[in-house]
Amino acid sequence: NAGVTQTPKFQVLKTGQSMTLQCAQDMNHNSMYWYRQDPGMGLRLIYYSASEGTTDKGEVPNGYNVSRLNKREFSLRLESAAPSQTSVYFCASSEGQRFFSGANVLTFGAGSRLTVL
Amino acid sequence: QKEVEQNSGPLSVPEGAIASLNCTYSDRGSQSFFWYRQYSGKSPELIMFIYSNGDKEDGRFTAQLNKASQYVSLLIRDSQPSDSATYLCAAPNAGNMLTFGGGTRLMVKP
């Protein structure tokens, strides 16, 4: 029962390098999300995919791109990494987006710690 | 102003005491709130959801929502050292995305 799986768990990049964070969920969830977490800032939404075939910007999308490869997989790409992108990245999924009623909850992956030098 | 605000702490309580964690929010229309617990180096995990005014209890945890004052609280009774973690408050925003507060770090001392 894997839930949400993220790879890699740790990565060190030099400024200007590119990389892709991979995320896969096995819960047959429709919606997937990428958050970043910085000290004292809580979790901030980068991009989300409400359903297979759609992606939308969140609160802090600049410098990132995403791909919803299929229902299971949602990747986050940094085309030209910057030190400001040093953070812990969490992928999450939910069955739907009816958060107001509590009908849906976010399930998080273990996180990917990225350092950009 | 952030939509959901929390005191970063740390909040230090002795073992067996009641820990009280607070969260304020700016959107008067907010009606539902989530509390997540995050151990150091781990991912957030859901511990409580509250929708209406008043209290909701689940074991040692009680969530309280006060819409008039725009705050939501999480009370942890009989605090244990294993409760030491960061507690994140979250609410759906106008776009129906979950917005998180910065989290409050709780330390329960034996």
PDB file of C-alpha atoms in Angstrom:
ATOM      1  CA  ASN A   1       0.000   0.000   0.000  1.00  0.00           C
ATOM      2  CA  ALA A   2       2.404   2.666  -1.271  1.00  0.00           C
ATOM      3  CA  GLY A   3       0.067   5.704  -1.417  1.00  0.00           C
ATOM      4  CA  VAL A   4       2.028   8.616  -2.925  1.00  0.00           C
ATOM      5  CA  THR A   5       5.601   7.913  -4.008  1.00  0.00           C
ATOM      6  CA  GLN A   6       8.087  10.670  -4.806  1.00  0.00           C
ATOM      7  CA  THR A   7      11.544  10.428  -6.309  1.00  0.00           C
ATOM      8  CA  PRO A   8      14.250  11.409  -5.661  1.00  0.00           C
ATOM      9  CA  LYS A   9      14.236  11.950  -1.884  1.00  0.00           C
ATOM     10  CA  PHE A  10      17.317  14.172  -2.008  1.00  0.00           C
ATOM     11  CA  GLN A  11      18.943  16.136  -4.795  1.00  0.00           C
ATOM     12  CA  VAL A  12      21.684  18.738  -5.018  1.00  0.00           C
ATOM     13  CA  LEU A  13      21.816  20.922  -8.108  1.00  0.00           C
ATOM     14  CA  LYS A  14      23.990  23.735  -9.326  1.00  0.00           C
ATOM     15  CA  THR A  15      22.379  26.982 -10.400  1.00  0.00           C
ATOM     16  CA  GLY A  16      21.091  26.661 -13.953  1.00  0.00           C
ATOM     17  CA  GLN A  17      20.781  22.886 -13.975  1.00  0.00           C
ATOM     18  CA  SER A  18      17.474  21.237 -14.707  1.00  0.00           C
ATOM     19  CA  MET A  19      15.736  18.330 -13.065  1.00  0.00           C
ATOM     20  CA  THR A  20      12.389  16.591 -12.780  1.00  0.00           C
ATOM     21  CA  LEU A  21      10.710  15.425  -9.602  1.00  0.00           C
ATOM     22  CA  GLN A  22       8.551  12.377 -10.138  1.00  0.00           C
ATOM     23  CA  CYS A  23       5.338  11.556  -8.298  1.00  0.00           C
ATOM     24  CA  ALA A  24       3.038   8.572  -8.578  1.00  0.00           C
ATOM     25  CA  GLN A  25      -0.051   7.566  -6.611  1.00  0.00           C
ATOM     26  CA  ASP A  26      -1.785   4.212  -6.494  1.00  0.00           C
ATOM     27  CA  MET A  27      -5.060   5.292  -4.882  1.00  0.00           C
ATOM     28  CA  ASN A  28      -6.882   6.019  -8.149  1.00  0.00           C
ATOM     29  CA  HIS A  29      -7.132   9.683  -7.149  1.00  0.00           C
ATOM     30  CA  ASN A  30      -8.229  12.223  -9.717  1.00  0.00           C
ATOM     31  CA  SER A  31      -6.407  15.284  -8.367  1.00  0.00           C
ATOM     32  CA  MET A  32      -2.701  15.758  -7.773  1.00  0.00           C
ATOM     33  CA  TYR A  33      -0.657  18.637  -6.386  1.00  0.00           C
ATOM     34  CA  TRP A  34       2.863  19.913  -5.932  1.00  0.00           C
ATOM     35  CA  TYR A  35       3.661  21.963  -2.816  1.00  0.00           C
ATOM     36  CA  ARG A  36       6.880  23.452  -1.558  1.00  0.00           C
ATOM     37  CA  GLN A  37       7.659  23.936   2.115  1.00  0.00           C
ATOM     38  CA  ASP A  38      10.077  26.528   3.431  1.00  0.00           C
ATOM     39  CA  PRO A  39      10.787  27.290   7.104  1.00  0.00           C
ATOM     40  CA  GLY A  40       7.967  29.342   8.615  1.00  0.00           C
ATOM     41  CA  MET A  41       6.098  29.521   5.305  1.00  0.00           C
ATOM     42  CA  GLY A  42       3.958  26.442   5.595  1.00  0.00           C
ATOM     43  CA  LEU A  43       3.060  24.626   2.417  1.00  0.00           C
ATOM     44  CA  ARG A  44       2.613  26.688  -0.730  1.00  0.00           C
ATOM     45  CA  LEU A  45       0.917  25.299  -3.801  1.00  0.00           C
ATOM     46  CA  ILE A  46       3.030  25.344  -6.950  1.00  0.00           C
ATOM     47  CA  TYR A  47       0.815  23.591  -9.492  1.00  0.00           C
ATOM     48  CA  TYR A  48      -2.091  21.218  -9.423  1.00  0.00           C
ATOM     49  CA  SER A  49      -3.941  18.892 -11.723  1.00  0.00           C
ATOM     50  CA  ALA A  50      -7.633  18.609 -11.011  1.00  0.00           C
ATOM     51  CA  SER A  51      -7.965  15.628 -13.317  1.00  0.00           C
ATOM     52  CA  GLU A  52      -6.021  13.742 -15.939  1.00  0.00           C
ATOM     53  CA  GLY A  53      -5.238  16.049 -18.850  1.00  0.00           C
ATOM     54  CA  THR A  54      -5.500  19.329 -16.941  1.00  0.00           C
ATOM     55  CA  THR A  55      -2.955  21.397 -15.028  1.00  0.00           C
ATOM     56  CA  ASP A  56      -3.246  24.803 -13.371  1.00  0.00           C
ATOM     57  CA  LYS A  57      -0.994  27.259 -11.596  1.00  0.00           C
ATOM     58  CA  GLY A  58      -1.043  27.556  -7.865  1.00  0.00           C
ATOM     59  CA  GLU A  59       0.327  30.254  -5.594  1.00  0.00           C
ATOM     60  CA  VAL A  60       4.014  30.080  -6.602  1.00  0.00           C
ATOM     61  CA  PRO A  61       4.342  28.651 -10.152  1.00  0.00           C
ATOM     62  CA  ASN A  62       7.226  30.744 -11.491  1.00  0.00           C
ATOM     63  CA  GLY A  63      10.271  28.695 -12.462  1.00  0.00           C
ATOM     64  CA  TYR A  64       8.366  25.411 -12.604  1.00  0.00           C
ATOM     65  CA  ASN A  65       6.534  23.298 -15.150  1.00  0.00           C
ATOM     66  CA  VAL A  66       4.397  20.231 -14.642  1.00  0.00           C
ATOM     67  CA  SER A  67       3.143  17.286 -16.617  1.00  0.00           C
ATOM     68  CA  ARG A  68       0.217  15.041 -15.770  1.00  0.00           C
ATOM     69  CA  LEU A  69       1.510  12.014 -17.595  1.00  0.00           C
ATOM     70  CA  ASN A  70      -1.506   9.845 -16.801  1.00  0.00           C
ATOM     71  CA  LYS A  71      -3.912   9.431 -13.915  1.00  0.00           C
ATOM     72  CA  ARG A  72      -1.197   8.035 -11.662  1.00  0.00           C
ATOM     73  CA  GLU A  73       1.751  10.305 -12.407  1.00  0.00           C
ATOM     74  CA  PHE A  74       2.393  14.027 -11.987  1.00  0.00           C
ATOM     75  CA  SER A  75       5.891  15.393 -12.509  1.00  0.00           C
ATOM     76  CA  LEU A  76       7.439  18.750 -11.574  1.00  0.00           C
ATOM     77  CA  ARG A  77      10.260  20.162 -13.676  1.00  0.00           C
ATOM     78  CA  LEU A  78      12.755  22.884 -12.853  1.00  0.00           C
ATOM     79  CA  GLU A  79      14.174  24.087 -16.163  1.00  0.00           C
ATOM     80  CA  SER A  80      16.907  26.313 -14.750  1.00  0.00           C
ATOM     81  CA  ALA A  81      17.302  25.860 -11.022  1.00  0.00           C
ATOM     82  CA  ALA A  82      17.913  28.876  -8.783  1.00  0.00           C
ATOM     83  CA  PRO A  83      19.008  29.012  -5.116  1.00  0.00           C
ATOM     84  CA  SER A  84      15.523  30.369  -4.262  1.00  0.00           C
ATOM     85  CA  GLN A  85      14.137  26.976  -5.258  1.00  0.00           C
ATOM     86  CA  THR A  86      15.984  25.272  -2.430  1.00  0.00           C
ATOM     87  CA  SER A  87      13.123  23.712  -0.520  1.00  0.00           C
ATOM     88  CA  VAL A  88      11.319  20.550   0.436  1.00  0.00           C
ATOM     89  CA  TYR A  89       8.826  19.535  -2.228  1.00  0.00           C
ATOM     90  CA  PHE A  90       5.732  17.506  -1.480  1.00  0.00           C
ATOM     91  CA  CYS A  91       3.489  15.804  -3.943  1.00  0.00           C
ATOM     92  CA  ALA A  92      -0.068  15.142  -2.793  1.00  0.00           C
ATOM     93  CA  SER A  93      -3.224  13.639  -4.172  1.00  0.00           C
ATOM     94  CA  SER A  94      -6.942  13.638  -3.418  1.00  0.00           C
ATOM     95  CA  GLU A  95      -9.917  11.828  -4.852  1.00  0.00           C
ATOM     96  CA  GLY A  96     -11.529  15.141  -5.799  1.00  0.00           C
ATOM     97  CA  GLN A  97     -11.431  18.801  -4.804  1.00  0.00           C
ATOM     98  CA  ARG A  98     -14.475  19.139  -2.566  1.00  0.00           C
ATOM     99  CA  PHE A  99     -12.446  20.346   0.391  1.00  0.00           C
ATOM    100  CA  PHE A 100     -15.200  22.592   1.726  1.00  0.00           C
ATOM    101  CA  SER A 101     -17.261  19.658   2.866  1.00  0.00           C
ATOM    102  CA  GLY A 102     -14.349  17.543   3.983  1.00  0.00           C
ATOM    103  CA  ALA A 103     -15.302  14.951   1.401  1.00  0.00           C
ATOM    104  CA  ASN A 104     -11.723  15.003   0.177  1.00  0.00           C
ATOM    105  CA  VAL A 105      -8.436  15.092   2.019  1.00  0.00           C
ATOM    106  CA  LEU A 106      -4.871  15.457   0.837  1.00  0.00           C
ATOM    107  CA  THR A 107      -2.523  12.485   1.078  1.00  0.00           C
ATOM    108  CA  PHE A 108       1.124  13.483   0.907  1.00  0.00           C
ATOM    109  CA  GLY A 109       4.214  11.785  -0.376  1.00  0.00           C
ATOM    110  CA  ALA A 110       7.358  11.554   1.763  1.00  0.00           C
ATOM    111  CA  GLY A 111       8.885  14.694   0.269  1.00  0.00           C
ATOM    112  CA  SER A 112      11.918  15.556  -1.861  1.00  0.00           C
ATOM    113  CA  ARG A 113      14.621  17.750  -0.386  1.00  0.00           C
ATOM    114  CA  LEU A 114      16.216  19.898  -3.065  1.00  0.00           C
ATOM    115  CA  THR A 115      19.288  22.071  -2.587  1.00  0.00           C
ATOM    116  CA  VAL A 116      20.401  24.478  -5.301  1.00  0.00           C
ATOM    117  CA  LEU A 117      23.933  25.787  -4.915  1.00  0.00           C
TER     118      LEU A 117
ATOM    119  CA  GLN B   1      -2.007  39.080   4.803  1.00  0.00           C
ATOM    120  CA  LYS B   2      -1.780  35.324   4.662  1.00  0.00           C
ATOM    121  CA  GLU B   3      -5.192  33.705   4.555  1.00  0.00           C
ATOM    122  CA  VAL B   4      -4.354  31.325   7.387  1.00  0.00           C
ATOM    123  CA  GLU B   5      -2.051  32.408  10.212  1.00  0.00           C
ATOM    124  CA  GLN B   6      -0.409  30.469  12.999  1.00  0.00           C
ATOM    125  CA  ASN B   7       2.084  31.336  15.697  1.00  0.00           C
ATOM    126  CA  SER B   8       5.292  29.527  14.771  1.00  0.00           C
ATOM    127  CA  GLY B   9       6.110  28.678  18.387  1.00  0.00           C
ATOM    128  CA  PRO B  10       7.677  26.651  19.767  1.00  0.00           C
ATOM    129  CA  LEU B  11       4.887  25.959  22.214  1.00  0.00           C
ATOM    130  CA  SER B  12       6.319  24.032  25.128  1.00  0.00           C
ATOM    131  CA  VAL B  13       4.047  22.076  27.491  1.00  0.00           C
ATOM    132  CA  PRO B  14       4.801  19.479  30.166  1.00  0.00           C
ATOM    133  CA  GLU B  15       3.769  15.884  29.648  1.00  0.00           C
ATOM    134  CA  GLY B  16       0.157  15.330  30.694  1.00  0.00           C
ATOM    135  CA  ALA B  17      -0.891  18.954  30.163  1.00  0.00           C
ATOM    136  CA  ILE B  18      -3.331  20.324  27.601  1.00  0.00           C
ATOM    137  CA  ALA B  19      -1.688  21.809  24.529  1.00  0.00           C
ATOM    138  CA  SER B  20      -3.686  24.543  22.814  1.00  0.00           C
ATOM    139  CA  LEU B  21      -2.821  25.416  19.225  1.00  0.00           C
ATOM    140  CA  ASN B  22      -4.509  28.306  17.464  1.00  0.00           C
ATOM    141  CA  CYS B  23      -5.093  29.354  13.894  1.00  0.00           C
ATOM    142  CA  THR B  24      -6.704  32.554  12.611  1.00  0.00           C
ATOM    143  CA  TYR B  25      -8.098  33.090   9.148  1.00  0.00           C
ATOM    144  CA  SER B  26      -8.988  36.106   7.075  1.00  0.00           C
ATOM    145  CA  ASP B  27     -11.827  34.840   4.880  1.00  0.00           C
ATOM    146  CA  ARG B  28     -15.109  35.210   6.762  1.00  0.00           C
ATOM    147  CA  GLY B  29     -16.657  32.760   4.327  1.00  0.00           C
ATOM    148  CA  SER B  30     -14.375  29.936   5.426  1.00  0.00           C
ATOM    149  CA  GLN B  31     -16.369  27.151   6.984  1.00  0.00           C
ATOM    150  CA  SER B  32     -14.081  24.150   7.037  1.00  0.00           C
ATOM    151  CA  PHE B  33     -10.626  23.563   8.434  1.00  0.00           C
ATOM    152  CA  PHE B  34      -8.084  20.806   8.489  1.00  0.00           C
ATOM    153  CA  TRP B  35      -5.416  20.086  11.083  1.00  0.00           C
ATOM    154  CA  TYR B  36      -2.327  18.224   9.920  1.00  0.00           C
ATOM    155  CA  ARG B  37       0.520  16.949  12.073  1.00  0.00           C
ATOM    156  CA  GLN B  38       4.046  16.880  10.678  1.00  0.00           C
ATOM    157  CA  TYR B  39       6.899  15.171  12.459  1.00  0.00           C
ATOM    158  CA  SER B  40      10.370  16.519  11.761  1.00  0.00           C
ATOM    159  CA  GLY B  41      11.576  15.325   8.372  1.00  0.00           C
ATOM    160  CA  LYS B  42       8.262  13.655   7.561  1.00  0.00           C
ATOM    161  CA  SER B  43       5.209  14.503   5.509  1.00  0.00           C
ATOM    162  CA  PRO B  44       2.004  16.051   6.897  1.00  0.00           C
ATOM    163  CA  GLU B  45      -0.715  13.670   8.023  1.00  0.00           C
ATOM    164  CA  LEU B  46      -4.351  14.560   8.627  1.00  0.00           C
ATOM    165  CA  ILE B  47      -5.521  14.424  12.226  1.00  0.00           C
ATOM    166  CA  MET B  48      -8.761  16.447  12.291  1.00  0.00           C
ATOM    167  CA  PHE B  49     -11.334  18.082  10.068  1.00  0.00           C
ATOM    168  CA  ILE B  50     -13.937  20.507  11.399  1.00  0.00           C
ATOM    169  CA  TYR B  51     -16.782  22.023   9.439  1.00  0.00           C
ATOM    170  CA  SER B  52     -19.253  23.770  11.706  1.00  0.00           C
ATOM    171  CA  ASN B  53     -19.092  26.066  14.702  1.00  0.00           C
ATOM    172  CA  GLY B  54     -18.377  24.392  17.985  1.00  0.00           C
ATOM    173  CA  ASP B  55     -16.230  21.465  19.013  1.00  0.00           C
ATOM    174  CA  LYS B  56     -15.286  18.180  17.444  1.00  0.00           C
ATOM    175  CA  GLU B  57     -13.593  15.503  19.494  1.00  0.00           C
ATOM    176  CA  ASP B  58     -11.501  12.553  18.392  1.00  0.00           C
ATOM    177  CA  GLY B  59      -9.702  10.747  21.177  1.00  0.00           C
ATOM    178  CA  ARG B  60      -7.317  13.158  22.885  1.00  0.00           C
ATOM    179  CA  PHE B  61      -7.827  15.761  20.153  1.00  0.00           C
ATOM    180  CA  THR B  62     -10.526  18.439  20.119  1.00  0.00           C
ATOM    181  CA  ALA B  63     -10.943  20.957  17.328  1.00  0.00           C
ATOM    182  CA  GLN B  64     -12.859  24.156  18.061  1.00  0.00           C
ATOM    183  CA  LEU B  65     -14.172  26.527  15.421  1.00  0.00           C
ATOM    184  CA  ASN B  66     -15.303  30.039  16.279  1.00  0.00           C
ATOM    185  CA  LYS B  67     -16.553  31.731  13.123  1.00  0.00           C
ATOM    186  CA  ALA B  68     -17.438  35.004  14.832  1.00  0.00           C
ATOM    187  CA  SER B  69     -13.870  35.480  16.014  1.00  0.00           C
ATOM    188  CA  GLN B  70     -12.377  33.786  12.945  1.00  0.00           C
ATOM    189  CA  TYR B  71     -10.189  31.313  14.729  1.00  0.00           C
ATOM    190  CA  VAL B  72      -9.897  27.574  14.948  1.00  0.00           C
ATOM    191  CA  SER B  73      -8.108  25.751  17.733  1.00  0.00           C
ATOM    192  CA  LEU B  74      -6.713  22.295  18.316  1.00  0.00           C
ATOM    193  CA  LEU B  75      -6.567  21.036  21.883  1.00  0.00           C
ATOM    194  CA  ILE B  76      -4.467  18.009  22.754  1.00  0.00           C
ATOM    195  CA  ARG B  77      -5.332  16.533  26.143  1.00  0.00           C
ATOM    196  CA  ASP B  78      -2.854  14.506  28.185  1.00  0.00           C
ATOM    197  CA  SER B  79      -0.008  15.609  25.909  1.00  0.00           C
ATOM    198  CA  GLN B  80       2.682  13.014  25.302  1.00  0.00           C
ATOM    199  CA  PRO B  81       6.270  13.458  24.095  1.00  0.00           C
ATOM    200  CA  SER B  82       5.149  11.634  20.941  1.00  0.00           C
ATOM    201  CA  ASP B  83       2.849  14.598  20.211  1.00  0.00           C
ATOM    202  CA  SER B  84       5.920  16.782  19.674  1.00  0.00           C
ATOM    203  CA  ALA B  85       5.599  17.897  16.063  1.00  0.00           C
ATOM    204  CA  THR B  86       4.575  20.824  13.898  1.00  0.00           C
ATOM    205  CA  TYR B  87       0.833  21.284  13.555  1.00  0.00           C
ATOM    206  CA  LEU B  88      -0.468  22.812  10.336  1.00  0.00           C
ATOM    207  CA  CYS B  89      -3.858  24.439   9.948  1.00  0.00           C
ATOM    208  CA  ALA B  90      -5.397  24.524   6.455  1.00  0.00           C
ATOM    209  CA  ALA B  91      -8.547  25.882   4.848  1.00  0.00           C
ATOM    210  CA  PRO B  92      -9.966  25.867   1.320  1.00  0.00           C
ATOM    211  CA  ASN B  93      -9.478  29.216  -0.401  1.00  0.00           C
ATOM    212  CA  ALA B  94     -11.722  30.896  -2.947  1.00  0.00           C
ATOM    213  CA  GLY B  95     -10.264  28.658  -5.639  1.00  0.00           C
ATOM    214  CA  ASN B  96     -11.040  25.575  -3.539  1.00  0.00           C
ATOM    215  CA  MET B  97      -7.366  24.860  -3.018  1.00  0.00           C
ATOM    216  CA  LEU B  98      -6.118  24.104   0.473  1.00  0.00           C
ATOM    217  CA  THR B  99      -4.172  27.027   1.933  1.00  0.00           C
ATOM    218  CA  PHE B 100      -1.861  26.206   4.813  1.00  0.00           C
ATOM    219  CA  GLY B 101      -0.686  28.264   7.735  1.00  0.00           C
ATOM    220  CA  GLY B 102       2.986  28.346   8.619  1.00  0.00           C
ATOM    221  CA  GLY B 103       2.562  25.757  11.347  1.00  0.00           C
ATOM    222  CA  THR B 104       3.102  25.759  15.104  1.00  0.00           C
ATOM    223  CA  ARG B 105       5.896  23.663  16.568  1.00  0.00           C
ATOM    224  CA  LEU B 106       4.804  21.835  19.717  1.00  0.00           C
ATOM    225  CA  MET B 107       7.295  20.451  22.226  1.00  0.00           C
ATOM    226  CA  VAL B 108       6.020  18.169  24.974  1.00  0.00           C
ATOM    227  CA  LYS B 109       8.597  17.787  27.728  1.00  0.00           C
ATOM    228  CA  PRO B 110       8.723  14.634  29.889  1.00  0.00           C
TER     229      PRO B 110
END
